Amino acid sequence: MKLSLSTRIARRTLGGLPTPRFAVSWEPGLSVPMADGVDLSADHYFPDPAAVQDFPTLVVRSPYGRGFPWAALYGVAFAEQGFHVLIQSARGTAGSGGVFQPWRDDGPDGRATIAWLRRQVWFDGRLGLVGPSAMAYAQWSLAADPPPELKAMVVHVPLHNPHGFFHRNGLFALEDALIATTAVQTQHLGPRRFLGATLRLARSMKRIVRAESPVEAYAQVMGRSPAFLTGAVAHPDAADGYWQGTDLLAGAADFEVPTLVVSGWSDVALDQALQQYARLPSGRRSLLVGPWTHTTTLQRGVGTVFAESVTWLRGHLVDPAPPKGRVRVAVGGTGSTGSSGGSSSEWRELPTWPPAAVPVAWYPHPDGGLSREPPQSGAAGTAAGTVRYDPADPTPSVGGSGLAQKAGTRDNRALERRGDVLVFTSPPLTEAIEVVGAVAAEILADPGGQAPSATLFVRLCDVDERGRSWNVCDGIARVTGTDPGSRRTAVTIAMSSTAHRFRPGHRIRVQISGGAHPRFAAGHEAFHVAIRPGSAIVLPVA
């Protein structure tokens, strides 16, 4: 059957993809039976005419529908390169039967789908999986006990641990949770419904996130709060039985399927992507990390991501010799400085991830300086600064990892002028410093004892010659207890990973504040935390 007009138009908007090798046809609305008798809907895209030769098959299992943009981005684009592509809607979405239960049915339904594939005349026994985000979760649900036909996977901006998405170091990821919920609830209903819901959420976001109960406010604006959102809020502890079996890496001993892992330095799934890469055996894994967010990976990065994906899949499903695994990352701060996104990046191949690096500590000083030398002994009793948090005016989030349009690298100068943000800045660098790997802050904190718990948000920035402060990476954590007999407590704050070059003439900057709202849910109590001498940010210097 000829492709729909909307899919043909969507395909023409995808720039940077290789020239098609085949024309494409499709079979829409296929019914795929599950083990419990529920039928799931699927669309089959294939090179036309497929009868000339055999082609391997890719499966994409989606809770976001099968239309825009997935039909063009995965169905047509991969079929043009010589693959059968089956895009299937998860149960309870986009015409599939049953009830949608996130994280619960992907394994059984995936296995039933492969059993159905074996009965199709066009399936030749060569199988690959591909897809982003929740579609990557569906892949990992099969990878722990893979069917024998499964020879390769490509996981884009991949999630394997839903608790880790909703809760970051004990803090609820409020803004991302609301945006993701809206996408899951409405994207499978079609572009018009999805766009309408997205605009409604955007118009009401400030009111929702400042409400006493944001989930209840979300329900008032959007019509309802689904069970998976209310459940995520009600169960903050990863050990709670609510999350049992949902962390797919924790529940599996080995992963043997050759896998390409794709993420971005501002991707909400970056930490999970790097965990997935680490669990795969050497020789059966590749890593691609670009200068992208969760959403721009398949927008600005679509050409690079697609080319790497096709090469990996064709290498394991078609070519006689599979490709060697590699690590390819975009190193930030290496190009010219733009007006709205910091310095551009250059691609670099590394021998492994993380590469060898030397941990170098940079210490904040009471005068606002940042240096490799700790404060002098005379300043031992002097706080480097005091973080003050006011729930009536929570410290706002600017850029960073997230699903919002404003995520990514942003100029932080307006944020740094606030009185509730501590700023520590190095002198201009005389030589370049390249930071590659996981960044962490080791904070000696004095919570002051007023609130049951406090929060510390720490961010690394690159200050250019014009004084613009571009965020590189960050992290957040709760400050709860103190050492026996002392008001001081040591807090380690993981700040994710990066690959960034601080150029000569630039300055390294560290921010410390009491939160980043609405990226993370704001606390309801005021607090202040003194940052004591000896606190440091530890950079892995290549």
PDB file of N, CA and C in Angstrom, residues 243-304:
ATOM      1  N   TRP A 243       7.842  -0.671  43.006  1.00  0.00           N
ATOM      2  CA  TRP A 243       8.799  -0.646  41.903  1.00  0.00           C
ATOM      3  C   TRP A 243       9.407  -2.014  41.613  1.00  0.00           C
ATOM      4  N   GLN A 244       8.961  -3.041  42.293  1.00  0.00           N
ATOM      5  CA  GLN A 244       9.573  -4.350  42.135  1.00  0.00           C
ATOM      6  C   GLN A 244       9.543  -4.812  40.674  1.00  0.00           C
ATOM      7  N   GLY A 245      10.700  -5.209  40.193  1.00  0.00           N
ATOM      8  CA  GLY A 245      10.801  -5.731  38.835  1.00  0.00           C
ATOM      9  C   GLY A 245      10.869  -4.691  37.741  1.00  0.00           C
ATOM     10  N   THR A 246      10.809  -3.406  38.083  1.00  0.00           N
ATOM     11  CA  THR A 246      10.795  -2.377  37.032  1.00  0.00           C
ATOM     12  C   THR A 246      12.178  -1.908  36.637  1.00  0.00           C
ATOM     13  N   ASP A 247      13.186  -2.100  37.501  1.00  0.00           N
ATOM     14  CA  ASP A 247      14.562  -1.762  37.136  1.00  0.00           C
ATOM     15  C   ASP A 247      15.134  -2.954  36.372  1.00  0.00           C
ATOM     16  N   LEU A 248      15.198  -2.836  35.062  1.00  0.00           N
ATOM     17  CA  LEU A 248      15.524  -3.984  34.221  1.00  0.00           C
ATOM     18  C   LEU A 248      16.986  -4.388  34.313  1.00  0.00           C
ATOM     19  N   LEU A 249      17.877  -3.479  34.670  1.00  0.00           N
ATOM     20  CA  LEU A 249      19.270  -3.858  34.841  1.00  0.00           C
ATOM     21  C   LEU A 249      19.480  -4.585  36.149  1.00  0.00           C
ATOM     22  N   ALA A 250      18.744  -4.183  37.187  1.00  0.00           N
ATOM     23  CA  ALA A 250      18.909  -4.822  38.498  1.00  0.00           C
ATOM     24  C   ALA A 250      18.413  -6.259  38.484  1.00  0.00           C
ATOM     25  N   GLY A 251      17.453  -6.568  37.632  1.00  0.00           N
ATOM     26  CA  GLY A 251      16.851  -7.890  37.640  1.00  0.00           C
ATOM     27  C   GLY A 251      17.477  -8.887  36.708  1.00  0.00           C
ATOM     28  N   ALA A 252      18.585  -8.528  36.051  1.00  0.00           N
ATOM     29  CA  ALA A 252      19.182  -9.434  35.072  1.00  0.00           C
ATOM     30  C   ALA A 252      20.649  -9.663  35.394  1.00  0.00           C
ATOM     31  N   ALA A 253      21.125 -10.859  35.110  1.00  0.00           N
ATOM     32  CA  ALA A 253      22.518 -11.193  35.385  1.00  0.00           C
ATOM     33  C   ALA A 253      23.428 -10.730  34.259  1.00  0.00           C
ATOM     34  N   ASP A 254      23.061 -11.005  33.028  1.00  0.00           N
ATOM     35  CA  ASP A 254      23.926 -10.700  31.895  1.00  0.00           C
ATOM     36  C   ASP A 254      23.103 -10.162  30.728  1.00  0.00           C
ATOM     37  N   PHE A 255      23.756  -9.326  29.925  1.00  0.00           N
ATOM     38  CA  PHE A 255      23.170  -8.857  28.673  1.00  0.00           C
ATOM     39  C   PHE A 255      24.174  -9.167  27.571  1.00  0.00           C
ATOM     40  N   GLU A 256      23.754  -9.929  26.582  1.00  0.00           N
ATOM     41  CA  GLU A 256      24.674 -10.386  25.545  1.00  0.00           C
ATOM     42  C   GLU A 256      24.342  -9.832  24.163  1.00  0.00           C
ATOM     43  N   VAL A 257      23.163  -9.209  23.998  1.00  0.00           N
ATOM     44  CA  VAL A 257      22.767  -8.711  22.681  1.00  0.00           C
ATOM     45  C   VAL A 257      23.638  -7.508  22.313  1.00  0.00           C
ATOM     46  N   PRO A 258      24.330  -7.530  21.181  1.00  0.00           N
ATOM     47  CA  PRO A 258      25.129  -6.370  20.779  1.00  0.00           C
ATOM     48  C   PRO A 258      24.258  -5.113  20.703  1.00  0.00           C
ATOM     49  N   THR A 259      24.680  -4.053  21.399  1.00  0.00           N
ATOM     50  CA  THR A 259      23.819  -2.887  21.577  1.00  0.00           C
ATOM     51  C   THR A 259      24.579  -1.591  21.370  1.00  0.00           C
ATOM     52  N   LEU A 260      23.988  -0.696  20.588  1.00  0.00           N
ATOM     53  CA  LEU A 260      24.453   0.679  20.452  1.00  0.00           C
ATOM     54  C   LEU A 260      23.614   1.543  21.384  1.00  0.00           C
ATOM     55  N   VAL A 261      24.286   2.246  22.297  1.00  0.00           N
ATOM     56  CA  VAL A 261      23.625   3.120  23.261  1.00  0.00           C
ATOM     57  C   VAL A 261      23.845   4.568  22.819  1.00  0.00           C
ATOM     58  N   VAL A 262      22.743   5.325  22.678  1.00  0.00           N
ATOM     59  CA  VAL A 262      22.803   6.706  22.185  1.00  0.00           C
ATOM     60  C   VAL A 262      22.179   7.637  23.217  1.00  0.00           C
ATOM     61  N   SER A 263      22.884   8.703  23.558  1.00  0.00           N
ATOM     62  CA  SER A 263      22.358   9.662  24.522  1.00  0.00           C
ATOM     63  C   SER A 263      22.924  11.044  24.219  1.00  0.00           C
ATOM     64  N   GLY A 264      22.632  12.008  25.103  1.00  0.00           N
ATOM     65  CA  GLY A 264      23.145  13.372  24.973  1.00  0.00           C
ATOM     66  C   GLY A 264      23.589  13.876  26.327  1.00  0.00           C
ATOM     67  N   TRP A 265      24.484  14.839  26.345  1.00  0.00           N
ATOM     68  CA  TRP A 265      25.001  15.343  27.615  1.00  0.00           C
ATOM     69  C   TRP A 265      23.927  16.040  28.442  1.00  0.00           C
ATOM     70  N   SER A 266      22.839  16.495  27.822  1.00  0.00           N
ATOM     71  CA  SER A 266      21.730  17.103  28.558  1.00  0.00           C
ATOM     72  C   SER A 266      20.477  16.227  28.501  1.00  0.00           C
ATOM     73  N   ASP A 267      20.679  14.937  28.270  1.00  0.00           N
ATOM     74  CA  ASP A 267      19.581  13.971  28.223  1.00  0.00           C
ATOM     75  C   ASP A 267      19.198  13.546  29.639  1.00  0.00           C
ATOM     76  N   VAL A 268      17.907  13.545  29.959  1.00  0.00           N
ATOM     77  CA  VAL A 268      17.482  13.074  31.279  1.00  0.00           C
ATOM     78  C   VAL A 268      17.842  11.607  31.502  1.00  0.00           C
ATOM     79  N   ALA A 269      18.074  10.887  30.420  1.00  0.00           N
ATOM     80  CA  ALA A 269      18.408   9.461  30.523  1.00  0.00           C
ATOM     81  C   ALA A 269      19.907   9.198  30.459  1.00  0.00           C
ATOM     82  N   LEU A 270      20.762  10.248  30.502  1.00  0.00           N
ATOM     83  CA  LEU A 270      22.199  10.043  30.325  1.00  0.00           C
ATOM     84  C   LEU A 270      22.766   9.070  31.340  1.00  0.00           C
ATOM     85  N   ASP A 271      22.477   9.270  32.617  1.00  0.00           N
ATOM     86  CA  ASP A 271      23.055   8.384  33.633  1.00  0.00           C
ATOM     87  C   ASP A 271      22.616   6.939  33.425  1.00  0.00           C
ATOM     88  N   GLN A 272      21.343   6.738  33.066  1.00  0.00           N
ATOM     89  CA  GLN A 272      20.877   5.380  32.808  1.00  0.00           C
ATOM     90  C   GLN A 272      21.534   4.809  31.553  1.00  0.00           C
ATOM     91  N   ALA A 273      21.729   5.635  30.537  1.00  0.00           N
ATOM     92  CA  ALA A 273      22.390   5.164  29.315  1.00  0.00           C
ATOM     93  C   ALA A 273      23.810   4.685  29.610  1.00  0.00           C
ATOM     94  N   LEU A 274      24.532   5.454  30.421  1.00  0.00           N
ATOM     95  CA  LEU A 274      25.905   5.056  30.746  1.00  0.00           C
ATOM     96  C   LEU A 274      25.930   3.798  31.610  1.00  0.00           C
ATOM     97  N   GLN A 275      24.938   3.628  32.463  1.00  0.00           N
ATOM     98  CA  GLN A 275      24.831   2.386  33.238  1.00  0.00           C
ATOM     99  C   GLN A 275      24.588   1.194  32.306  1.00  0.00           C
ATOM    100  N   GLN A 276      23.751   1.389  31.302  1.00  0.00           N
ATOM    101  CA  GLN A 276      23.483   0.310  30.353  1.00  0.00           C
ATOM    102  C   GLN A 276      24.746  -0.066  29.593  1.00  0.00           C
ATOM    103  N   TYR A 277      25.467   0.937  29.130  1.00  0.00           N
ATOM    104  CA  TYR A 277      26.706   0.663  28.411  1.00  0.00           C
ATOM    105  C   TYR A 277      27.673  -0.128  29.293  1.00  0.00           C
ATOM    106  N   ALA A 278      27.757   0.243  30.571  1.00  0.00           N
ATOM    107  CA  ALA A 278      28.679  -0.433  31.484  1.00  0.00           C
ATOM    108  C   ALA A 278      28.306  -1.891  31.714  1.00  0.00           C
ATOM    109  N   ARG A 279      27.028  -2.229  31.609  1.00  0.00           N
ATOM    110  CA  ARG A 279      26.589  -3.606  31.842  1.00  0.00           C
ATOM    111  C   ARG A 279      26.791  -4.518  30.636  1.00  0.00           C
ATOM    112  N   LEU A 280      27.056  -3.938  29.489  1.00  0.00           N
ATOM    113  CA  LEU A 280      27.242  -4.749  28.287  1.00  0.00           C
ATOM    114  C   LEU A 280      28.679  -5.231  28.182  1.00  0.00           C
ATOM    115  N   PRO A 281      28.890  -6.450  27.663  1.00  0.00           N
ATOM    116  CA  PRO A 281      30.259  -6.965  27.548  1.00  0.00           C
ATOM    117  C   PRO A 281      31.050  -6.226  26.484  1.00  0.00           C
ATOM    118  N   SER A 282      32.345  -6.075  26.756  1.00  0.00           N
ATOM    119  CA  SER A 282      33.229  -5.444  25.783  1.00  0.00           C
ATOM    120  C   SER A 282      33.176  -6.211  24.467  1.00  0.00           C
ATOM    121  N   GLY A 283      33.148  -5.475  23.370  1.00  0.00           N
ATOM    122  CA  GLY A 283      33.054  -6.093  22.054  1.00  0.00           C
ATOM    123  C   GLY A 283      31.632  -6.222  21.555  1.00  0.00           C
ATOM    124  N   ARG A 284      30.651  -6.059  22.465  1.00  0.00           N
ATOM    125  CA  ARG A 284      29.243  -6.132  22.060  1.00  0.00           C
ATOM    126  C   ARG A 284      28.516  -4.818  22.351  1.00  0.00           C
ATOM    127  N   ARG A 285      29.254  -3.741  22.395  1.00  0.00           N
ATOM    128  CA  ARG A 285      28.641  -2.474  22.770  1.00  0.00           C
ATOM    129  C   ARG A 285      29.314  -1.320  22.040  1.00  0.00           C
ATOM    130  N   SER A 286      28.534  -0.294  21.794  1.00  0.00           N
ATOM    131  CA  SER A 286      29.042   0.977  21.285  1.00  0.00           C
ATOM    132  C   SER A 286      28.283   2.095  21.986  1.00  0.00           C
ATOM    133  N   LEU A 287      28.932   3.249  22.078  1.00  0.00           N
ATOM    134  CA  LEU A 287      28.349   4.390  22.777  1.00  0.00           C
ATOM    135  C   LEU A 287      28.480   5.634  21.920  1.00  0.00           C
ATOM    136  N   LEU A 288      27.376   6.367  21.802  1.00  0.00           N
ATOM    137  CA  LEU A 288      27.359   7.648  21.099  1.00  0.00           C
ATOM    138  C   LEU A 288      26.692   8.668  22.010  1.00  0.00           C
ATOM    139  N   VAL A 289      27.425   9.721  22.392  1.00  0.00           N
ATOM    140  CA  VAL A 289      26.860  10.781  23.232  1.00  0.00           C
ATOM    141  C   VAL A 289      27.120  12.119  22.554  1.00  0.00           C
ATOM    142  N   GLY A 290      26.043  12.837  22.251  1.00  0.00           N
ATOM    143  CA  GLY A 290      26.165  14.092  21.527  1.00  0.00           C
ATOM    144  C   GLY A 290      25.773  15.293  22.363  1.00  0.00           C
ATOM    145  N   PRO A 291      25.798  16.478  21.786  1.00  0.00           N
ATOM    146  CA  PRO A 291      25.470  17.727  22.497  1.00  0.00           C
ATOM    147  C   PRO A 291      23.963  17.986  22.486  1.00  0.00           C
ATOM    148  N   TRP A 292      23.201  17.017  22.997  1.00  0.00           N
ATOM    149  CA  TRP A 292      21.757  17.033  22.826  1.00  0.00           C
ATOM    150  C   TRP A 292      21.019  16.855  24.149  1.00  0.00           C
ATOM    151  N   THR A 293      19.740  17.192  24.118  1.00  0.00           N
ATOM    152  CA  THR A 293      18.811  16.863  25.189  1.00  0.00           C
ATOM    153  C   THR A 293      18.061  15.586  24.808  1.00  0.00           C
ATOM    154  N   HIS A 294      17.122  15.192  25.658  1.00  0.00           N
ATOM    155  CA  HIS A 294      16.328  13.993  25.384  1.00  0.00           C
ATOM    156  C   HIS A 294      15.568  14.134  24.067  1.00  0.00           C
ATOM    157  N   THR A 295      15.041  15.318  23.810  1.00  0.00           N
ATOM    158  CA  THR A 295      14.219  15.522  22.610  1.00  0.00           C
ATOM    159  C   THR A 295      15.048  15.916  21.382  1.00  0.00           C
ATOM    160  N   THR A 296      16.105  16.711  21.558  1.00  0.00           N
ATOM    161  CA  THR A 296      16.853  17.158  20.379  1.00  0.00           C
ATOM    162  C   THR A 296      17.774  16.081  19.818  1.00  0.00           C
ATOM    163  N   THR A 297      17.949  14.971  20.548  1.00  0.00           N
ATOM    164  CA  THR A 297      18.754  13.867  20.006  1.00  0.00           C
ATOM    165  C   THR A 297      18.201  13.404  18.666  1.00  0.00           C
ATOM    166  N   LEU A 298      16.876  13.319  18.558  1.00  0.00           N
ATOM    167  CA  LEU A 298      16.246  12.883  17.311  1.00  0.00           C
ATOM    168  C   LEU A 298      15.737  14.063  16.487  1.00  0.00           C
ATOM    169  N   GLN A 299      16.199  15.250  16.822  1.00  0.00           N
ATOM    170  CA  GLN A 299      15.908  16.433  16.018  1.00  0.00           C
ATOM    171  C   GLN A 299      17.220  16.968  15.445  1.00  0.00           C
ATOM    172  N   ARG A 300      17.962  17.745  16.231  1.00  0.00           N
ATOM    173  CA  ARG A 300      19.252  18.265  15.740  1.00  0.00           C
ATOM    174  C   ARG A 300      20.243  17.140  15.459  1.00  0.00           C
ATOM    175  N   GLY A 301      20.132  16.051  16.219  1.00  0.00           N
ATOM    176  CA  GLY A 301      21.096  14.971  16.053  1.00  0.00           C
ATOM    177  C   GLY A 301      20.659  13.864  15.136  1.00  0.00           C
ATOM    178  N   VAL A 302      19.523  14.029  14.431  1.00  0.00           N
ATOM    179  CA  VAL A 302      18.935  12.892  13.729  1.00  0.00           C
ATOM    180  C   VAL A 302      19.854  12.311  12.651  1.00  0.00           C
ATOM    181  N   GLY A 303      20.588  13.144  11.934  1.00  0.00           N
ATOM    182  CA  GLY A 303      21.456  12.627  10.892  1.00  0.00           C
ATOM    183  C   GLY A 303      22.562  11.743  11.448  1.00  0.00           C
ATOM    184  N   THR A 304      23.233  12.228  12.496  1.00  0.00           N
ATOM    185  CA  THR A 304      24.302  11.459  13.124  1.00  0.00           C
ATOM    186  C   THR A 304      23.764  10.186  13.761  1.00  0.00           C
TER     187      THR A 304
END
